[in-house]
Amino acid sequence: MNGITTRLHWTNQPYEWHVNEGQEVFAVLDGRVEMYWREDGKQQSVVLETGDVFYASIGTEHVAHPIGQARILVVETAGSV
């Protein structure tokens, strides 16, 4: 979609800390995920439940940690981590 990728992940493994070159939308389709991000040098987190969405703006350092098995839809700029 014009430089945007849409991927569906089935995972129980944590992602790696990263910063996307573009915006990212991260939607939990099934399961639970603890999302961590850093803002002004401080780490924050929120537990995302089925149906919740996390938006990472350009430059937002973040990482997702599934709590057990999760199905996740990620929409981001092509070539992002």
mmCIF file of C-alpha atoms in Angstrom:
data_model
loop_
_atom_site.group_PDB
_atom_site.id
_atom_site.type_symbol
_atom_site.label_atom_id
_atom_site.label_comp_id
_atom_site.label_asym_id
_atom_site.label_seq_id
_atom_site.Cartn_x
_atom_site.Cartn_y
_atom_site.Cartn_z
ATOM 1 C CA MET A 1 0.000 0.000 0.000
ATOM 2 C CA ASN A 2 2.142 2.885 -1.252
ATOM 3 C CA GLY A 3 5.144 2.130 0.951
ATOM 4 C CA ILE A 4 3.145 0.722 3.869
ATOM 5 C CA THR A 5 3.323 -2.898 5.010
ATOM 6 C CA THR A 6 0.711 -4.833 6.937
ATOM 7 C CA ARG A 7 1.879 -7.935 8.786
ATOM 8 C CA LEU A 8 0.120 -10.430 11.003
ATOM 9 C CA HIS A 9 2.247 -11.971 13.769
ATOM 10 C CA TRP A 10 1.462 -15.036 15.896
ATOM 11 C CA THR A 11 4.016 -14.933 18.706
ATOM 12 C CA ASN A 12 4.788 -15.457 22.348
ATOM 13 C CA GLN A 13 8.278 -13.954 22.064
ATOM 14 C CA PRO A 14 9.234 -10.361 22.853
ATOM 15 C CA TYR A 15 10.218 -8.039 20.052
ATOM 16 C CA GLU A 16 13.447 -5.981 20.236
ATOM 17 C CA TRP A 17 13.679 -2.315 21.224
ATOM 18 C CA HIS A 18 13.506 -0.269 18.030
ATOM 19 C CA VAL A 19 12.661 3.069 16.466
ATOM 20 C CA ASN A 20 10.683 3.079 13.222
ATOM 21 C CA GLU A 21 11.512 5.414 10.368
ATOM 22 C CA GLY A 22 7.800 6.108 10.001
ATOM 23 C CA GLN A 23 4.640 5.804 12.031
ATOM 24 C CA GLU A 24 3.430 2.431 13.310
ATOM 25 C CA VAL A 25 0.037 1.094 14.334
ATOM 26 C CA PHE A 26 0.140 -2.034 16.468
ATOM 27 C CA ALA A 27 -3.218 -3.787 17.046
ATOM 28 C CA VAL A 28 -3.757 -6.759 19.363
ATOM 29 C CA LEU A 29 -6.175 -9.118 17.611
ATOM 30 C CA ASP A 30 -6.026 -11.842 20.264
ATOM 31 C CA GLY A 31 -4.198 -12.170 23.567
ATOM 32 C CA ARG A 32 -2.399 -9.606 25.699
ATOM 33 C CA VAL A 33 0.785 -7.612 25.107
ATOM 34 C CA GLU A 34 2.796 -5.357 27.394
ATOM 35 C CA MET A 35 4.047 -2.441 25.313
ATOM 36 C CA TYR A 36 7.030 -0.458 26.564
ATOM 37 C CA TRP A 37 8.175 2.887 25.202
ATOM 38 C CA ARG A 38 10.611 5.615 26.176
ATOM 39 C CA GLU A 39 9.527 9.210 26.393
ATOM 40 C CA ASP A 40 11.851 11.988 27.590
ATOM 41 C CA GLY A 41 14.300 9.319 28.761
ATOM 42 C CA LYS A 42 11.706 7.596 30.974
ATOM 43 C CA GLN A 43 10.424 4.092 30.306
ATOM 44 C CA GLN A 44 6.668 3.628 30.384
ATOM 45 C CA SER A 45 4.418 0.661 29.719
ATOM 46 C CA VAL A 46 0.819 -0.353 29.217
ATOM 47 C CA VAL A 47 -0.865 -3.747 28.939
ATOM 48 C CA LEU A 48 -2.791 -3.998 25.685
ATOM 49 C CA GLU A 49 -5.793 -6.325 25.627
ATOM 50 C CA THR A 50 -7.557 -7.863 22.618
ATOM 51 C CA GLY A 51 -8.872 -4.987 20.502
ATOM 52 C CA ASP A 52 -6.414 -2.382 21.827
ATOM 53 C CA VAL A 53 -4.183 -0.349 19.520
ATOM 54 C CA PHE A 54 -0.795 1.297 20.175
ATOM 55 C CA TYR A 55 0.377 4.148 17.961
ATOM 56 C CA ALA A 56 4.109 4.880 17.713
ATOM 57 C CA SER A 57 4.953 8.207 16.137
ATOM 58 C CA ILE A 58 8.177 8.720 14.196
ATOM 59 C CA GLY A 59 11.118 8.409 16.586
ATOM 60 C CA THR A 60 9.256 6.623 19.402
ATOM 61 C CA GLU A 61 11.524 3.920 20.848
ATOM 62 C CA HIS A 62 9.352 0.938 21.786
ATOM 63 C CA VAL A 63 9.162 -2.814 22.298
ATOM 64 C CA ALA A 64 6.279 -5.288 22.629
ATOM 65 C CA HIS A 65 6.265 -8.235 25.047
ATOM 66 C CA PRO A 66 3.420 -10.691 24.453
ATOM 67 C CA ILE A 67 1.952 -12.156 27.622
ATOM 68 C CA GLY A 68 1.585 -15.732 26.427
ATOM 69 C CA GLN A 69 0.486 -16.326 22.826
ATOM 70 C CA ALA A 70 -0.750 -13.238 20.944
ATOM 71 C CA ARG A 71 -1.939 -12.369 17.446
ATOM 72 C CA ILE A 72 -0.822 -8.902 16.410
ATOM 73 C CA LEU A 73 -1.463 -6.763 13.334
ATOM 74 C CA VAL A 74 1.368 -4.325 12.567
ATOM 75 C CA VAL A 75 0.968 -1.527 10.010
ATOM 76 C CA GLU A 76 4.160 0.422 9.307
ATOM 77 C CA THR A 77 6.426 1.923 6.670
ATOM 78 C CA ALA A 78 7.931 -0.723 4.388
ATOM 79 C CA GLY A 79 11.414 -1.737 5.538
ATOM 80 C CA SER A 80 10.827 -0.912 9.214
ATOM 81 C CA VAL A 81 12.025 -3.319 11.889
#
